[in-house]
Each structure stands twice: as structure tokens, then as C-alpha cells.
PDB file of C-alpha atoms in Angstrom:
ATOM      1  CA  GLY A   1     -26.864 -14.177  25.155  1.00 53.00           C
ATOM      2  CA  TYR A   2     -30.410 -13.462  26.020  1.00 58.00           C
ATOM      3  CA  GLY A   3     -32.162 -10.438  27.452  1.00 56.00           C
ATOM      4  CA  GLY A   4     -35.510  -9.664  28.933  1.00 58.00           C
ATOM      5  CA  ASP A   5     -37.282  -9.378  32.271  1.00 63.00           C
ATOM      6  CA  GLY A   6     -36.785 -12.985  33.374  1.00 60.00           C
ATOM      7  CA  LEU A   7     -40.277 -14.000  32.336  1.00 66.00           C
ATOM      8  CA  VAL A   8     -39.904 -13.235  28.665  1.00 62.00           C
ATOM      9  CA  CYS A   9     -36.433 -13.749  27.165  1.00 58.00           C
ATOM     10  CA  SER A  10     -35.232 -12.996  23.670  1.00 53.00           C
ATOM     11  CA  SER A  11     -31.943 -13.592  21.889  1.00 56.00           C
ATOM     12  CA  LEU A  12     -29.507 -10.689  21.898  1.00 60.00           C
ATOM     13  CA  SER A  13     -28.205 -11.373  18.413  1.00 70.00           C
ATOM     14  CA  CYS A  14     -25.700  -9.363  16.456  1.00 74.00           C
ATOM     15  CA  ASP A  15     -28.586  -7.382  14.992  1.00 67.00           C
ATOM     16  CA  VAL A  16     -28.915  -5.725  18.388  1.00 65.00           C
ATOM     17  CA  ARG A  17     -25.297  -5.992  19.579  1.00 66.00           C
ATOM     18  CA  GLN A  18     -23.464  -4.637  16.513  1.00 70.00           C
ATOM     19  CA  GLN A  19     -23.690  -1.155  18.018  1.00 78.00           C
ATOM     20  CA  GLN A  20     -21.417  -2.313  20.863  1.00 86.00           C
ATOM     21  CA  CYS A  21     -18.688  -3.164  18.374  1.00 91.00           C
ATOM     22  CA  HIS A  22     -16.170  -0.627  17.079  1.00 94.00           C
ATOM     23  CA  ALA A  23     -16.893   0.965  13.687  1.00 94.00           C
ATOM     24  CA  ASN A  24     -14.028  -1.138  12.227  1.00 96.00           C
ATOM     25  CA  ALA A  25     -15.284  -4.392  13.756  1.00 94.00           C
ATOM     26  CA  SER A  26     -18.039  -6.862  13.057  1.00 92.00           C
ATOM     27  CA  CYS A  27     -20.263  -8.799  15.400  1.00 89.00           C
ATOM     28  CA  VAL A  28     -19.914 -12.573  15.280  1.00 87.00           C
ATOM     29  CA  GLU A  29     -22.463 -14.843  16.920  1.00 79.00           C
ATOM     30  CA  ALA A  30     -20.734 -17.325  19.187  1.00 75.00           C
ATOM     31  CA  GLY A  31     -23.046 -19.984  20.613  1.00 72.00           C
ATOM     32  CA  ALA A  32     -25.545 -18.225  22.873  1.00 70.00           C
ATOM     33  CA  GLY A  33     -23.407 -15.074  22.895  1.00 76.00           C
ATOM     34  CA  PHE A  34     -21.592 -12.808  20.539  1.00 82.00           C
ATOM     35  CA  ALA A  35     -18.151 -11.367  20.014  1.00 88.00           C
ATOM     36  CA  CYS A  36     -16.826  -8.266  18.297  1.00 91.00           C
ATOM     37  CA  GLU A  37     -13.879  -8.912  15.994  1.00 94.00           C
ATOM     38  CA  CYS A  38     -11.776  -6.222  14.340  1.00 96.00           C
ATOM     39  CA  LEU A  39     -11.924  -6.227  10.563  1.00 96.00           C
ATOM     40  CA  ARG A  40      -8.959  -7.203   8.414  1.00 94.00           C
ATOM     41  CA  GLY A  41      -6.353  -4.456   8.533  1.00 95.00           C
ATOM     42  CA  PHE A  42      -7.274  -3.530  12.111  1.00 97.00           C
ATOM     43  CA  ARG A  43      -6.185  -4.875  15.470  1.00 97.00           C
ATOM     44  CA  GLY A  44      -7.802  -4.717  18.919  1.00 97.00           C
ATOM     45  CA  ASN A  45     -10.426  -6.342  21.115  1.00 95.00           C
ATOM     46  CA  GLY A  46     -13.417  -5.596  18.885  1.00 94.00           C
ATOM     47  CA  THR A  47     -14.774  -2.713  20.942  1.00 93.00           C
ATOM     48  CA  ARG A  48     -11.595  -0.784  20.180  1.00 96.00           C
ATOM     49  CA  CYS A  49      -9.769  -1.306  16.895  1.00 97.00           C
ATOM     50  CA  HIS A  50      -6.769   0.519  15.448  1.00 97.00           C
ATOM     51  CA  ASP A  51      -5.233   0.484  11.998  1.00 97.00           C
ATOM     52  CA  VAL A  52      -2.440  -1.997  11.326  1.00 96.00           C
ATOM     53  CA  ASP A  53       0.437  -0.369   9.452  1.00 96.00           C
ATOM     54  CA  GLU A  54       1.265  -3.164   7.018  1.00 95.00           C
ATOM     55  CA  CYS A  55       4.154  -1.102   5.654  1.00 95.00           C
ATOM     56  CA  THR A  56       6.137  -0.822   8.895  1.00 94.00           C
ATOM     57  CA  GLU A  57       5.284  -4.410   9.838  1.00 92.00           C
ATOM     58  CA  GLU A  58       6.405  -5.532   6.363  1.00 88.00           C
ATOM     59  CA  ALA A  59       3.097  -7.372   5.939  1.00 89.00           C
ATOM     60  CA  HIS A  60       2.758  -6.401   2.289  1.00 91.00           C
ATOM     61  CA  ALA A  61       3.658  -7.752  -1.123  1.00 92.00           C
ATOM     62  CA  CYS A  62       5.117  -4.582  -2.651  1.00 96.00           C
ATOM     63  CA  SER A  63       8.017  -4.901  -5.067  1.00 97.00           C
ATOM     64  CA  VAL A  64      11.475  -4.094  -3.707  1.00 96.00           C
ATOM     65  CA  VAL A  65      11.465  -1.129  -6.134  1.00 97.00           C
ATOM     66  CA  ALA A  66       8.108   0.153  -4.887  1.00 97.00           C
ATOM     67  CA  THR A  67       7.001   2.248  -1.945  1.00 97.00           C
ATOM     68  CA  CYS A  68       4.401   0.894   0.469  1.00 97.00           C
ATOM     69  CA  LEU A  69       1.782   3.481   1.448  1.00 97.00           C
ATOM     70  CA  ASN A  70      -0.356   2.711   4.495  1.00 96.00           C
ATOM     71  CA  THR A  71      -4.086   3.417   4.163  1.00 96.00           C
ATOM     72  CA  GLU A  72      -6.900   3.020   6.692  1.00 95.00           C
ATOM     73  CA  GLY A  73      -7.313  -0.755   7.046  1.00 95.00           C
ATOM     74  CA  SER A  74      -5.043  -1.591   4.141  1.00 95.00           C
ATOM     75  CA  PHE A  75      -2.083  -0.399   2.053  1.00 96.00           C
ATOM     76  CA  ARG A  76      -1.132   0.276  -1.531  1.00 96.00           C
ATOM     77  CA  CYS A  77       2.076  -0.155  -3.477  1.00 97.00           C
ATOM     78  CA  GLN A  78       3.505   2.451  -5.837  1.00 97.00           C
ATOM     79  CA  CYS A  79       6.459   1.866  -8.154  1.00 98.00           C
ATOM     80  CA  ARG A  80       9.343   4.280  -7.568  1.00 96.00           C
ATOM     81  CA  ASP A  81      10.397   6.834 -10.172  1.00 94.00           C
ATOM     82  CA  GLY A  82      12.045   5.135 -13.126  1.00 95.00           C
ATOM     83  CA  TYR A  83       9.783   2.075 -12.828  1.00 97.00           C
ATOM     84  CA  SER A  84       6.244   1.326 -13.974  1.00 97.00           C
ATOM     85  CA  GLY A  85       3.682  -1.241 -12.924  1.00 97.00           C
ATOM     86  CA  ASN A  86       1.077  -1.915 -10.261  1.00 97.00           C
ATOM     87  CA  GLY A  87       3.486  -1.699  -7.317  1.00 97.00           C
ATOM     88  CA  VAL A  88       3.543  -5.450  -6.737  1.00 97.00           C
ATOM     89  CA  THR A  89       5.301  -5.923 -10.056  1.00 97.00           C
ATOM     90  CA  CYS A  90       7.482  -3.070 -11.301  1.00 98.00           C
ATOM     91  CA  SER A  91       9.521  -2.909 -14.506  1.00 97.00           C
ATOM     92  CA  ASP A  92      12.361  -0.571 -15.376  1.00 96.00           C
ATOM     93  CA  VAL A  93      11.377   2.290 -17.674  1.00 95.00           C
ATOM     94  CA  ASP A  94      13.859   2.873 -20.486  1.00 96.00           C
ATOM     95  CA  GLU A  95      14.043   6.670 -20.387  1.00 94.00           C
ATOM     96  CA  CYS A  96      16.374   6.645 -23.389  1.00 95.00           C
ATOM     97  CA  LEU A  97      13.578   5.508 -25.728  1.00 94.00           C
ATOM     98  CA  ASP A  98      11.718   8.807 -25.257  1.00 92.00           C
ATOM     99  CA  ALA A  99      13.640  12.095 -25.519  1.00 89.00           C
ATOM    100  CA  THR A 100      11.106  13.777 -23.216  1.00 91.00           C
ATOM    101  CA  MET A 101      12.089  11.413 -20.382  1.00 92.00           C
ATOM    102  CA  HIS A 102      15.788  12.261 -20.214  1.00 93.00           C
ATOM    103  CA  THR A 103      17.971  15.364 -20.191  1.00 93.00           C
ATOM    104  CA  CYS A 104      20.837  14.176 -22.361  1.00 93.00           C
ATOM    105  CA  HIS A 105      22.366  16.694 -24.788  1.00 94.00           C
ATOM    106  CA  ALA A 106      21.988  16.049 -28.527  1.00 92.00           C
ATOM    107  CA  ALA A 107      25.750  15.364 -28.662  1.00 94.00           C
ATOM    108  CA  ALA A 108      25.518  12.753 -25.890  1.00 95.00           C
ATOM    109  CA  GLU A 109      24.522   9.120 -25.672  1.00 95.00           C
ATOM    110  CA  CYS A 110      21.736   8.116 -23.298  1.00 95.00           C
ATOM    111  CA  GLU A 111      22.396   4.899 -21.388  1.00 95.00           C
ATOM    112  CA  ASP A 112      19.516   3.244 -19.527  1.00 95.00           C
ATOM    113  CA  THR A 113      20.248   2.128 -15.969  1.00 94.00           C
ATOM    114  CA  LEU A 114      17.939   0.451 -13.461  1.00 93.00           C
ATOM    115  CA  GLY A 115      15.432   3.095 -12.455  1.00 94.00           C
ATOM    116  CA  SER A 116      17.283   5.916 -14.183  1.00 95.00           C
ATOM    117  CA  PHE A 117      19.676   6.827 -17.024  1.00 95.00           C
ATOM    118  CA  GLN A 118      23.133   8.271 -17.638  1.00 95.00           C
ATOM    119  CA  CYS A 119      24.334  10.728 -20.254  1.00 95.00           C
ATOM    120  CA  ARG A 120      27.800  10.363 -21.802  1.00 95.00           C
ATOM    121  CA  CYS A 121      29.294  12.843 -24.230  1.00 95.00           C
ATOM    122  CA  ARG A 122      30.115  11.421 -27.652  1.00 94.00           C
ATOM    123  CA  ASP A 123      33.729  11.314 -28.813  1.00 93.00           C
ATOM    124  CA  GLY A 124      35.024  14.814 -29.459  1.00 92.00           C
ATOM    125  CA  TYR A 125      32.753  16.443 -26.871  1.00 92.00           C
ATOM    126  CA  SER A 126      33.292  17.111 -23.181  1.00 92.00           C
ATOM    127  CA  GLY A 127      31.009  17.837 -20.239  1.00 91.00           C
ATOM    128  CA  ASN A 128      28.498  15.925 -18.184  1.00 91.00           C
ATOM    129  CA  GLY A 129      26.328  15.025 -21.190  1.00 90.00           C
ATOM    130  CA  THR A 130      23.254  16.878 -20.076  1.00 88.00           C
ATOM    131  CA  VAL A 131      21.506  19.878 -21.566  1.00 67.00           C
TER     132      VAL A 131
END
């Protein structure tokens, strides 16, 4: 739109109107006017914007073996224990390859499972296989 005293008019561009938009919105010039639009990751009318929880709305690309963590205006994915990766792609960690990653007794076999491991006593031993 335009503003002024009726004799002298000037454009009320987004440079002037941005302050009417919410902190998480941007001003968009629309013809002779303007509109406030919430930024990506936010929802509202532009003068009021609230965070979208992509995790509860399942609007994320996290792996099925990752946890979605909502952040202000976005989200991040974190692989669960026993998996490694960027959260979008997670791979099983073989805990049996590194003795510091499992609790199997020296007289037990470590067996890798998806996201974890199992300890089994060797022949001639009994117990749960852990230290």
C-alpha cells in the first residue's frame, strides 16, 4: 500500500512494514500491498507464528532407528544407541568388534544383534555371559 497525507504519497514497502511481521516471519510485497508469511518450520498468519513440531507431525526424514528431536523452526535426527550415522541414515554398530563396547565375560562369546549384542557362555561354562 501507500501512506502519506493525501497530497504526498509514498510506498509502504516491506522495508517499513517488516516490523509488523512476527520475528519468525518475513514480509512479502504483494502488488501494491504486502503480506507477512511465517518462515519455514513455523505456522501462523504472519503476525503470529508458532513452531511446527515436525517430529509429532511425522514431517521428518529420520531413520526408523533414530530419534527425532524438535528444535525451534526445524528438527534434528539422532541415531539410537547401538547405531551410528547422521540420523537420516543409521548403521548397526558391531559392539563385539571392540571389547570396550560390550560387557561379555572372557569365557563368553559376543554375538552382535541389531542395535545391541548378546553374551553366551562358551561350552563348559554357565551363567549369563556377562562380567
